[in-house]
Amino acid sequence: MPYIQINELEMFYEQMGTGEPVIFLHSHYSRSMLAFSSQVLDFQNQYRCYFPDLRGHGRTRCRDLDWSTPRIAEDVAGFMDRMNIERAHLIGYSMGAGVGLYLAVNHPGRIATLTTIGTSGFCEPA
C-alpha cells in the first residue's frame, strides 16, 4: 500500500494515470477516492491522478488528530514536495475545497488550476 512520510504523518494515497498531476482533495465526511469515483476513469486517461487520505481520515496514520484547514493544506504541500510535484491541478470537495483555496492563497506558484465543489466562505470587512 502506498504511504509517504510527511513529518509525523504517514499519508496514504492512491495514484493512477499519466500526464499532468491532478490532486483530488476529499471532504471531511467522505471516504477519499470514493468521493470522486465517478470521475476517476475519465481523468486517468489524460492526467496523473493523486487521491491522498487527508489527516484524520481514511488510512492515513498520525499521532495527532488535531487538524485545521491550514494544517491539512501544509500536509498537501508536503505531499507535493515528497512526490516531486512542482505544480498541480487541484480538485477539492467541501473541506478539500477550503484546503485548495488556502493553498492557492499561500502557495500560488504550486497551483495550476483550482476547482472547488460544495464550498462556502465569507469575506471579512476591511
CSV table of N, CA, C and O in Angstrom, one decimal:
chain,number,residue,atom,x,y,z
A,1,MET,N,0.8,-1.2,0.0
A,1,MET,CA,0.0,0.0,0.0
A,1,MET,C,0.9,1.2,0.0
A,1,MET,O,1.9,1.3,0.7
A,2,PRO,N,0.6,2.2,-0.8
A,2,PRO,CA,1.4,3.4,-0.9
A,2,PRO,C,1.2,4.4,0.2
A,2,PRO,O,0.1,5.0,0.4
A,3,TYR,N,2.2,4.6,1.0
A,3,TYR,CA,2.3,5.6,2.1
A,3,TYR,C,3.5,6.5,1.8
A,3,TYR,O,4.5,6.0,1.3
A,4,ILE,N,3.4,7.7,2.3
A,4,ILE,CA,4.5,8.6,2.2
A,4,ILE,C,4.6,9.3,3.5
A,4,ILE,O,3.6,9.7,4.1
A,5,GLN,N,5.8,9.5,4.0
A,5,GLN,CA,6.1,10.1,5.3
A,5,GLN,C,6.2,11.6,5.1
A,5,GLN,O,7.0,12.1,4.3
A,6,ILE,N,5.4,12.4,5.8
A,6,ILE,CA,5.4,13.8,5.8
A,6,ILE,C,5.4,14.3,7.3
A,6,ILE,O,4.4,14.2,8.0
A,7,ASN,N,6.6,14.6,7.8
A,7,ASN,CA,6.7,14.9,9.2
A,7,ASN,C,6.2,13.7,10.0
A,7,ASN,O,6.7,12.6,9.8
A,8,GLU,N,5.3,13.9,11.0
A,8,GLU,CA,4.8,12.8,11.8
A,8,GLU,C,3.7,12.1,11.1
A,8,GLU,O,3.1,11.1,11.7
A,9,LEU,N,3.3,12.4,9.9
A,9,LEU,CA,2.2,11.9,9.2
A,9,LEU,C,2.6,10.8,8.3
A,9,LEU,O,3.6,10.9,7.5
A,10,GLU,N,1.9,9.6,8.3
A,10,GLU,CA,2.1,8.6,7.2
A,10,GLU,C,0.9,8.7,6.4
A,10,GLU,O,-0.2,8.2,6.7
A,11,MET,N,1.0,9.4,5.2
A,11,MET,CA,-0.1,9.7,4.4
A,11,MET,C,-0.3,8.6,3.4
A,11,MET,O,0.6,8.3,2.6
A,12,PHE,N,-1.5,8.0,3.4
A,12,PHE,CA,-1.9,7.0,2.4
A,12,PHE,C,-2.4,7.8,1.2
A,12,PHE,O,-3.1,8.8,1.3
A,13,TYR,N,-2.1,7.2,0.0
A,13,TYR,CA,-2.6,7.8,-1.3
A,13,TYR,C,-2.7,6.8,-2.3
A,13,TYR,O,-2.1,5.7,-2.3
A,14,GLU,N,-3.5,7.1,-3.3
A,14,GLU,CA,-3.7,6.2,-4.5
A,14,GLU,C,-3.2,7.1,-5.6
A,14,GLU,O,-3.4,8.3,-5.6
A,15,GLN,N,-2.7,6.5,-6.7
A,15,GLN,CA,-2.2,7.2,-7.8
A,15,GLN,C,-2.5,6.4,-9.1
A,15,GLN,O,-2.3,5.1,-9.1
A,16,MET,N,-3.0,7.0,-10.1
A,16,MET,CA,-3.2,6.3,-11.4
A,16,MET,C,-3.2,7.3,-12.5
A,16,MET,O,-3.3,8.5,-12.3
A,17,GLY,N,-3.0,6.8,-13.7
A,17,GLY,CA,-3.0,7.6,-14.9
A,17,GLY,C,-1.6,8.2,-15.2
A,17,GLY,O,-0.7,8.0,-14.5
A,18,THR,N,-1.5,8.9,-16.3
A,18,THR,CA,-0.3,9.6,-16.7
A,18,THR,C,-0.7,11.0,-17.3
A,18,THR,O,-1.8,11.2,-17.7
A,19,GLY,N,0.3,11.9,-17.2
A,19,GLY,CA,0.1,13.2,-17.7
A,19,GLY,C,0.3,14.2,-16.6
A,19,GLY,O,1.0,13.9,-15.6
A,20,GLU,N,-0.3,15.4,-16.7
A,20,GLU,CA,-0.1,16.4,-15.7
A,20,GLU,C,-0.8,16.0,-14.4
A,20,GLU,O,-1.8,15.3,-14.4
A,21,PRO,N,-0.2,16.4,-13.3
A,21,PRO,CA,-0.8,15.9,-12.0
A,21,PRO,C,-2.1,16.7,-11.6
A,21,PRO,O,-2.2,17.9,-11.8
A,22,VAL,N,-3.0,15.9,-11.1
A,22,VAL,CA,-4.2,16.4,-10.5
A,22,VAL,C,-4.3,15.8,-9.1
A,22,VAL,O,-4.2,14.5,-9.0
A,23,ILE,N,-4.5,16.6,-8.1
A,23,ILE,CA,-4.7,16.1,-6.8
A,23,ILE,C,-6.1,16.4,-6.3
A,23,ILE,O,-6.6,17.5,-6.4
A,24,PHE,N,-6.8,15.3,-6.0
A,24,PHE,CA,-8.2,15.3,-5.5
A,24,PHE,C,-8.2,15.4,-4.0
A,24,PHE,O,-7.6,14.6,-3.3
A,25,LEU,N,-8.9,16.4,-3.5
A,25,LEU,CA,-8.9,16.7,-2.1
A,25,LEU,C,-10.4,16.4,-1.6
A,25,LEU,O,-11.3,17.2,-1.9
A,26,HIS,N,-10.5,15.4,-0.8
A,26,HIS,CA,-11.9,15.0,-0.3
A,26,HIS,C,-12.4,15.8,0.8
A,26,HIS,O,-11.7,16.7,1.4
A,27,SER,N,-13.7,15.6,1.1
A,27,SER,CA,-14.4,16.4,2.1
A,27,SER,C,-14.1,15.7,3.5
A,27,SER,O,-13.5,14.7,3.6
A,28,HIS,N,-14.6,16.4,4.5
A,28,HIS,CA,-14.4,15.9,5.9
A,28,HIS,C,-15.1,14.6,6.1
A,28,HIS,O,-14.7,13.8,6.9
A,29,TYR,N,-16.3,14.4,5.5
A,29,TYR,CA,-17.1,13.3,5.7
A,29,TYR,C,-17.1,12.2,4.6
A,29,TYR,O,-17.9,11.3,4.7
A,30,SER,N,-16.2,12.3,3.7
A,30,SER,CA,-16.2,11.4,2.6
A,30,SER,C,-15.1,10.3,2.8
A,30,SER,O,-14.3,10.5,3.7
A,31,ARG,N,-15.0,9.4,1.9
A,31,ARG,CA,-14.0,8.3,2.0
A,31,ARG,C,-13.0,8.5,0.9
A,31,ARG,O,-12.9,7.6,0.0
A,32,SER,N,-12.3,9.6,0.9
A,32,SER,CA,-11.2,9.9,0.0
A,32,SER,C,-11.6,9.6,-1.5
A,32,SER,O,-12.5,10.2,-2.0
A,33,MET,N,-10.9,8.7,-2.1
A,33,MET,CA,-11.1,8.4,-3.5
A,33,MET,C,-12.5,8.1,-3.9
A,33,MET,O,-12.9,8.5,-5.0
A,34,LEU,N,-13.3,7.5,-3.0
A,34,LEU,CA,-14.7,7.2,-3.3
A,34,LEU,C,-15.5,8.4,-3.6
A,34,LEU,O,-16.5,8.3,-4.3
A,35,ALA,N,-15.1,9.5,-3.0
A,35,ALA,CA,-15.8,10.8,-3.3
A,35,ALA,C,-15.8,11.2,-4.8
A,35,ALA,O,-16.6,11.9,-5.3
A,36,PHE,N,-14.7,10.7,-5.4
A,36,PHE,CA,-14.5,11.1,-6.8
A,36,PHE,C,-14.6,9.9,-7.8
A,36,PHE,O,-14.2,9.9,-8.9
A,37,SER,N,-15.3,8.8,-7.3
A,37,SER,CA,-15.4,7.6,-8.1
A,37,SER,C,-16.0,7.8,-9.5
A,37,SER,O,-15.6,7.1,-10.5
A,38,SER,N,-16.9,8.7,-9.7
A,38,SER,CA,-17.5,8.9,-11.0
A,38,SER,C,-16.5,9.6,-12.0
A,38,SER,O,-16.7,9.6,-13.2
A,39,GLN,N,-15.5,10.3,-11.5
A,39,GLN,CA,-14.6,11.0,-12.3
A,39,GLN,C,-13.3,10.2,-12.6
A,39,GLN,O,-12.5,10.6,-13.5
A,40,VAL,N,-13.0,9.2,-11.8
A,40,VAL,CA,-11.7,8.5,-11.9
A,40,VAL,C,-11.4,8.1,-13.3
A,40,VAL,O,-10.3,8.4,-13.9
A,41,LEU,N,-12.3,7.3,-14.0
A,41,LEU,CA,-12.0,6.8,-15.3
A,41,LEU,C,-11.7,7.9,-16.3
A,41,LEU,O,-10.8,7.7,-17.1
A,42,ASP,N,-12.5,8.9,-16.3
A,42,ASP,CA,-12.3,10.0,-17.3
A,42,ASP,C,-11.0,10.7,-17.1
A,42,ASP,O,-10.2,10.9,-18.0
A,43,PHE,N,-10.6,11.0,-15.8
A,43,PHE,CA,-9.4,11.8,-15.6
A,43,PHE,C,-8.2,11.0,-15.8
A,43,PHE,O,-7.2,11.5,-16.3
A,44,GLN,N,-8.1,9.7,-15.4
A,44,GLN,CA,-6.9,9.0,-15.5
A,44,GLN,C,-6.4,8.8,-16.9
A,44,GLN,O,-5.3,8.4,-17.2
A,45,ASN,N,-7.3,9.0,-17.9
A,45,ASN,CA,-6.9,8.9,-19.3
A,45,ASN,C,-6.0,10.0,-19.8
A,45,ASN,O,-5.3,9.9,-20.8
A,46,GLN,N,-6.1,11.2,-19.1
A,46,GLN,CA,-5.3,12.4,-19.5
A,46,GLN,C,-4.4,12.9,-18.4
A,46,GLN,O,-3.6,13.8,-18.7
A,47,TYR,N,-4.6,12.5,-17.2
A,47,TYR,CA,-3.9,13.1,-16.1
A,47,TYR,C,-3.3,12.0,-15.1
A,47,TYR,O,-3.9,10.9,-15.0
A,48,ARG,N,-2.3,12.4,-14.4
A,48,ARG,CA,-1.8,11.5,-13.3
A,48,ARG,C,-2.6,12.0,-12.1
A,48,ARG,O,-2.4,13.1,-11.7
A,49,CYS,N,-3.4,11.1,-11.6
A,49,CYS,CA,-4.4,11.5,-10.5
A,49,CYS,C,-3.8,11.0,-9.2
A,49,CYS,O,-3.4,9.8,-9.1
A,50,TYR,N,-3.9,11.8,-8.2
A,50,TYR,CA,-3.5,11.5,-6.9
A,50,TYR,C,-4.7,11.7,-5.9
A,50,TYR,O,-5.4,12.7,-6.0
A,51,PHE,N,-4.9,10.7,-5.1
A,51,PHE,CA,-6.0,10.7,-4.1
A,51,PHE,C,-5.5,10.5,-2.7
A,51,PHE,O,-5.4,9.3,-2.3
A,52,PRO,N,-5.0,11.5,-2.0
A,52,PRO,CA,-4.5,11.3,-0.7
A,52,PRO,C,-5.6,11.2,0.3
A,52,PRO,O,-6.6,11.9,0.2
A,53,ASP,N,-5.4,10.4,1.3
A,53,ASP,CA,-6.3,10.4,2.5
A,53,ASP,C,-5.7,11.5,3.4
A,53,ASP,O,-4.6,11.4,3.9
A,54,LEU,N,-6.5,12.5,3.7
A,54,LEU,CA,-6.0,13.7,4.4
A,54,LEU,C,-6.0,13.3,5.9
A,54,LEU,O,-6.5,12.4,6.4
A,55,ARG,N,-5.2,14.2,6.7
A,55,ARG,CA,-5.0,14.0,8.1
A,55,ARG,C,-6.4,13.7,8.8
A,55,ARG,O,-7.3,14.4,8.6
A,56,GLY,N,-6.3,12.6,9.6
A,56,GLY,CA,-7.5,12.3,10.4
A,56,GLY,C,-8.6,11.5,9.6
A,56,GLY,O,-9.7,11.3,10.1
A,57,HIS,N,-8.2,11.1,8.4
A,57,HIS,CA,-9.2,10.4,7.5
A,57,HIS,C,-8.6,9.2,6.9
A,57,HIS,O,-7.4,9.1,6.7
A,58,GLY,N,-9.5,8.2,6.6
A,58,GLY,CA,-9.1,7.0,5.8
A,58,GLY,C,-7.9,6.3,6.4
A,58,GLY,O,-7.9,6.0,7.7
A,59,ARG,N,-7.0,5.9,5.6
A,59,ARG,CA,-5.9,5.1,6.0
A,59,ARG,C,-4.6,5.8,6.4
A,59,ARG,O,-3.6,5.3,6.7
A,60,THR,N,-4.7,7.2,6.4
A,60,THR,CA,-3.6,8.0,6.8
A,60,THR,C,-3.4,7.8,8.3
A,60,THR,O,-4.3,7.9,9.1
A,61,ARG,N,-2.1,7.7,8.7
A,61,ARG,CA,-1.8,7.4,10.1
A,61,ARG,C,-1.1,8.7,10.7
A,61,ARG,O,-0.1,9.2,10.1
A,62,CYS,N,-1.5,9.1,11.9
A,62,CYS,CA,-0.8,10.2,12.6
A,62,CYS,C,-1.1,10.1,14.1
A,62,CYS,O,-2.2,9.6,14.4
A,63,ARG,N,-0.2,10.5,14.9
A,63,ARG,CA,-0.4,10.5,16.3
A,63,ARG,C,-1.3,11.6,16.7
A,63,ARG,O,-2.1,11.5,17.7
A,64,ASP,N,-1.3,12.7,16.0
A,64,ASP,CA,-2.0,13.9,16.4
A,64,ASP,C,-3.2,14.1,15.4
A,64,ASP,O,-3.0,14.4,14.3
A,65,LEU,N,-4.4,13.9,15.9
A,65,LEU,CA,-5.6,14.1,15.1
A,65,LEU,C,-6.1,15.5,15.0
A,65,LEU,O,-7.1,15.7,14.4
A,66,ASP,N,-5.5,16.4,15.8
A,66,ASP,CA,-5.9,17.8,15.7
A,66,ASP,C,-5.7,18.3,14.2
A,66,ASP,O,-4.6,18.1,13.7
A,67,TRP,N,-6.7,18.9,13.6
A,67,TRP,CA,-6.5,19.3,12.3
A,67,TRP,C,-7.2,20.7,12.1
A,67,TRP,O,-8.1,21.0,12.8
A,68,SER,N,-6.8,21.3,11.1
A,68,SER,CA,-7.4,22.6,10.6
A,68,SER,C,-7.1,22.7,9.1
A,68,SER,O,-6.3,22.0,8.6
A,69,THR,N,-7.8,23.6,8.5
A,69,THR,CA,-7.6,23.8,7.1
A,69,THR,C,-6.1,24.1,6.8
A,69,THR,O,-5.5,23.5,5.9
A,70,PRO,N,-5.5,25.1,7.5
A,70,PRO,CA,-4.1,25.4,7.2
A,70,PRO,C,-3.2,24.2,7.4
A,70,PRO,O,-2.3,24.0,6.6
A,71,ARG,N,-3.4,23.4,8.4
A,71,ARG,CA,-2.6,22.3,8.7
A,71,ARG,C,-2.7,21.2,7.6
A,71,ARG,O,-1.7,20.7,7.2
A,72,ILE,N,-3.9,20.9,7.2
A,72,ILE,CA,-4.1,20.0,6.1
A,72,ILE,C,-3.5,20.5,4.8
A,72,ILE,O,-2.9,19.8,4.0
A,73,ALA,N,-3.6,21.8,4.6
A,73,ALA,CA,-3.0,22.4,3.4
A,73,ALA,C,-1.5,22.2,3.4
A,73,ALA,O,-0.9,21.9,2.3
A,74,GLU,N,-0.9,22.4,4.5
A,74,GLU,CA,0.6,22.3,4.6
A,74,GLU,C,0.9,20.8,4.4
A,74,GLU,O,2.0,20.5,3.9
A,75,ASP,N,0.1,19.9,4.9
A,75,ASP,CA,0.3,18.5,4.6
A,75,ASP,C,0.3,18.2,3.1
A,75,ASP,O,1.1,17.4,2.6
A,76,VAL,N,-0.6,18.8,2.4
A,76,VAL,CA,-0.7,18.6,1.0
A,76,VAL,C,0.5,19.2,0.3
A,76,VAL,O,1.1,18.6,-0.6
A,77,ALA,N,0.9,20.4,0.7
A,77,ALA,CA,2.2,21.0,0.2
A,77,ALA,C,3.3,20.0,0.4
A,77,ALA,O,4.2,19.8,-0.5
A,78,GLY,N,3.4,19.4,1.6
A,78,GLY,CA,4.5,18.5,1.9
A,78,GLY,C,4.4,17.2,1.0
A,78,GLY,O,5.4,16.7,0.6
A,79,PHE,N,3.1,16.8,0.8
A,79,PHE,CA,2.9,15.7,-0.1
A,79,PHE,C,3.4,16.0,-1.5
A,79,PHE,O,4.1,15.2,-2.2
A,80,MET,N,3.1,17.2,-2.0
A,80,MET,CA,3.6,17.6,-3.3
A,80,MET,C,5.2,17.7,-3.3
A,80,MET,O,5.8,17.2,-4.3
A,81,ASP,N,5.8,18.1,-2.3
A,81,ASP,CA,7.2,18.1,-2.2
A,81,ASP,C,7.8,16.7,-2.3
A,81,ASP,O,8.7,16.5,-3.0
A,82,ARG,N,7.3,15.8,-1.5
A,82,ARG,CA,7.8,14.5,-1.4
A,82,ARG,C,7.5,13.7,-2.7
A,82,ARG,O,8.3,12.8,-3.1
A,83,MET,N,6.5,14.0,-3.4
A,83,MET,CA,6.2,13.4,-4.7
A,83,MET,C,6.8,14.1,-5.9
A,83,MET,O,6.6,13.7,-7.0
A,84,ASN,N,7.6,15.2,-5.6
A,84,ASN,CA,8.3,16.0,-6.6
A,84,ASN,C,7.3,16.6,-7.6
A,84,ASN,O,7.5,16.5,-8.8
A,85,ILE,N,6.2,17.1,-7.1
A,85,ILE,CA,5.1,17.7,-7.9
A,85,ILE,C,5.3,19.2,-7.7
A,85,ILE,O,5.1,19.8,-6.7
A,86,GLU,N,5.8,19.9,-8.8
A,86,GLU,CA,6.0,21.3,-8.7
A,86,GLU,C,4.7,22.1,-8.7
A,86,GLU,O,4.5,23.1,-7.9
A,87,ARG,N,3.9,21.8,-9.6
A,87,ARG,CA,2.5,22.4,-9.8
A,87,ARG,C,1.5,21.3,-10.1
A,87,ARG,O,1.8,20.4,-10.8
A,88,ALA,N,0.3,21.5,-9.6
A,88,ALA,CA,-0.7,20.6,-9.9
A,88,ALA,C,-2.1,21.3,-10.0
A,88,ALA,O,-2.3,22.4,-9.5
A,89,HIS,N,-3.0,20.6,-10.7
A,89,HIS,CA,-4.4,21.0,-10.7
A,89,HIS,C,-5.0,20.4,-9.4
A,89,HIS,O,-4.7,19.3,-9.1
A,90,LEU,N,-5.8,21.2,-8.8
A,90,LEU,CA,-6.4,20.7,-7.5
A,90,LEU,C,-7.9,20.7,-7.8
A,90,LEU,O,-8.5,21.6,-8.4
A,91,ILE,N,-8.5,19.6,-7.3
A,91,ILE,CA,-10.0,19.5,-7.3
A,91,ILE,C,-10.4,19.2,-5.9
A,91,ILE,O,-10.0,18.1,-5.3
A,92,GLY,N,-11.1,20.1,-5.2
A,92,GLY,CA,-11.4,20.0,-3.8
A,92,GLY,C,-12.9,20.0,-3.6
A,92,GLY,O,-13.7,20.8,-4.2
A,93,TYR,N,-13.3,19.1,-2.8
A,93,TYR,CA,-14.8,18.9,-2.4
A,93,TYR,C,-15.0,19.3,-1.0
A,93,TYR,O,-14.3,18.7,-0.1
A,94,SER,N,-15.8,20.2,-0.7
A,94,SER,CA,-16.2,20.7,0.6
A,94,SER,C,-14.9,21.1,1.4
A,94,SER,O,-14.3,22.1,1.0
A,95,MET,N,-14.6,20.4,2.5
A,95,MET,CA,-13.4,20.7,3.2
A,95,MET,C,-12.1,20.8,2.3
A,95,MET,O,-11.3,21.6,2.4
A,96,GLY,N,-12.1,19.8,1.3
A,96,GLY,CA,-11.0,19.8,0.4
A,96,GLY,C,-10.9,21.1,-0.5
A,96,GLY,O,-9.8,21.5,-0.9
A,97,ALA,N,-12.1,21.6,-0.7
A,97,ALA,CA,-12.1,22.9,-1.5
A,97,ALA,C,-11.5,24.0,-0.7
A,97,ALA,O,-10.7,24.8,-1.2
A,98,GLY,N,-11.8,24.0,0.6
A,98,GLY,CA,-11.2,25.0,1.5
A,98,GLY,C,-9.6,24.9,1.6
A,98,GLY,O,-8.9,25.8,1.6
A,99,VAL,N,-9.2,23.6,1.6
A,99,VAL,CA,-7.8,23.3,1.6
A,99,VAL,C,-7.2,23.8,0.3
A,99,VAL,O,-6.1,24.5,0.3
A,100,GLY,N,-7.8,23.6,-0.8
A,100,GLY,CA,-7.4,24.1,-2.1
A,100,GLY,C,-7.3,25.6,-2.1
A,100,GLY,O,-6.3,26.2,-2.6
A,101,LEU,N,-8.3,26.3,-1.6
A,101,LEU,CA,-8.3,27.7,-1.5
A,101,LEU,C,-7.1,28.3,-0.7
A,101,LEU,O,-6.4,29.2,-1.1
A,102,TYR,N,-6.9,27.6,0.4
A,102,TYR,CA,-5.7,28.0,1.3
A,102,TYR,C,-4.4,27.8,0.5
A,102,TYR,O,-3.6,28.7,0.6
A,103,LEU,N,-4.3,26.7,-0.1
A,103,LEU,CA,-3.0,26.5,-0.9
A,103,LEU,C,-2.9,27.6,-2.0
A,103,LEU,O,-1.8,28.1,-2.3
A,104,ALA,N,-4.0,27.9,-2.7
A,104,ALA,CA,-3.9,28.9,-3.8
A,104,ALA,C,-3.5,30.2,-3.3
A,104,ALA,O,-2.8,31.0,-3.9
A,105,VAL,N,-3.9,30.6,-2.1
A,105,VAL,CA,-3.5,31.9,-1.5
A,105,VAL,C,-2.1,31.9,-1.0
A,105,VAL,O,-1.3,32.8,-1.2
A,106,ASN,N,-1.7,30.8,-0.3
A,106,ASN,CA,-0.4,30.7,0.4
A,106,ASN,C,0.7,30.1,-0.5
A,106,ASN,O,1.9,30.3,-0.1
A,107,HIS,N,0.4,29.4,-1.5
A,107,HIS,CA,1.4,28.7,-2.4
A,107,HIS,C,0.9,28.9,-3.8
A,107,HIS,O,0.8,27.9,-4.6
A,108,PRO,N,0.7,30.1,-4.3
A,108,PRO,CA,0.0,30.3,-5.6
A,108,PRO,C,0.9,29.7,-6.8
A,108,PRO,O,0.3,29.2,-7.8
A,109,GLY,N,2.2,29.6,-6.7
A,109,GLY,CA,3.0,29.1,-7.7
A,109,GLY,C,2.9,27.6,-7.9
A,109,GLY,O,3.3,27.0,-8.9
A,110,ARG,N,2.3,26.9,-6.9
A,110,ARG,CA,2.2,25.5,-6.9
A,110,ARG,C,0.9,25.0,-7.5
A,110,ARG,O,0.7,23.8,-7.8
A,111,ILE,N,0.0,25.9,-7.8
A,111,ILE,CA,-1.4,25.6,-8.2
A,111,ILE,C,-1.5,26.0,-9.7
A,111,ILE,O,-1.5,27.1,-10.1
A,112,ALA,N,-1.8,24.9,-10.6
A,112,ALA,CA,-2.0,25.2,-12.0
A,112,ALA,C,-3.4,25.7,-12.2
A,112,ALA,O,-3.7,26.7,-12.8
A,113,THR,N,-4.4,25.0,-11.6
A,113,THR,CA,-5.8,25.4,-11.6
A,113,THR,C,-6.4,24.9,-10.3
A,113,THR,O,-5.9,23.9,-9.7
A,114,LEU,N,-7.5,25.4,-9.9
A,114,LEU,CA,-8.3,25.0,-8.7
A,114,LEU,C,-9.8,24.9,-9.1
A,114,LEU,O,-10.3,25.9,-9.6
A,115,THR,N,-10.3,23.8,-8.8
A,115,THR,CA,-11.8,23.6,-9.0
A,115,THR,C,-12.3,23.3,-7.6
A,115,THR,O,-11.8,22.4,-6.9
A,116,THR,N,-13.3,24.1,-7.2
A,116,THR,CA,-13.9,23.8,-5.9
A,116,THR,C,-15.4,23.4,-6.1
A,116,THR,O,-16.1,23.8,-6.9
A,117,ILE,N,-15.7,22.4,-5.2
A,117,ILE,CA,-17.1,21.8,-5.3
A,117,ILE,C,-17.7,21.9,-3.9
A,117,ILE,O,-17.0,21.4,-2.9
A,118,GLY,N,-18.8,22.5,-3.7
A,118,GLY,CA,-19.5,22.5,-2.4
A,118,GLY,C,-18.8,23.2,-1.3
A,118,GLY,O,-18.8,22.7,-0.2
A,119,THR,N,-18.2,24.3,-1.6
A,119,THR,CA,-17.5,25.0,-0.5
A,119,THR,C,-18.3,26.3,-0.2
A,119,THR,O,-19.2,26.7,-0.9
A,120,SER,N,-17.9,26.9,0.9
A,120,SER,CA,-18.5,28.1,1.4
A,120,SER,C,-17.4,28.9,2.0
A,120,SER,O,-16.3,28.5,2.3
A,121,GLY,N,-17.7,30.1,2.3
A,121,GLY,CA,-16.8,31.0,2.9
A,121,GLY,C,-17.4,32.4,3.2
A,121,GLY,O,-18.6,32.6,3.0
A,122,PHE,N,-16.6,33.3,3.7
A,122,PHE,CA,-17.1,34.6,4.0
A,122,PHE,C,-16.0,35.6,3.8
A,122,PHE,O,-14.8,35.2,3.9
A,123,CYS,N,-16.3,36.8,3.6
A,123,CYS,CA,-15.3,37.9,3.5
A,123,CYS,C,-15.4,38.7,4.8
A,123,CYS,O,-16.5,39.1,5.2
A,124,GLU,N,-14.3,39.0,5.3
A,124,GLU,CA,-14.2,39.9,6.5
A,124,GLU,C,-14.2,41.3,6.0
A,124,GLU,O,-13.4,41.6,5.1
A,125,PRO,N,-14.9,42.2,6.6
A,125,PRO,CA,-14.8,43.6,6.2
A,125,PRO,C,-13.4,44.1,6.5
A,125,PRO,O,-12.8,43.7,7.4
A,126,ALA,N,-13.0,45.0,5.6
A,126,ALA,CA,-11.7,45.6,5.8
A,126,ALA,C,-11.6,46.6,6.9
A,126,ALA,O,-12.5,47.1,7.4
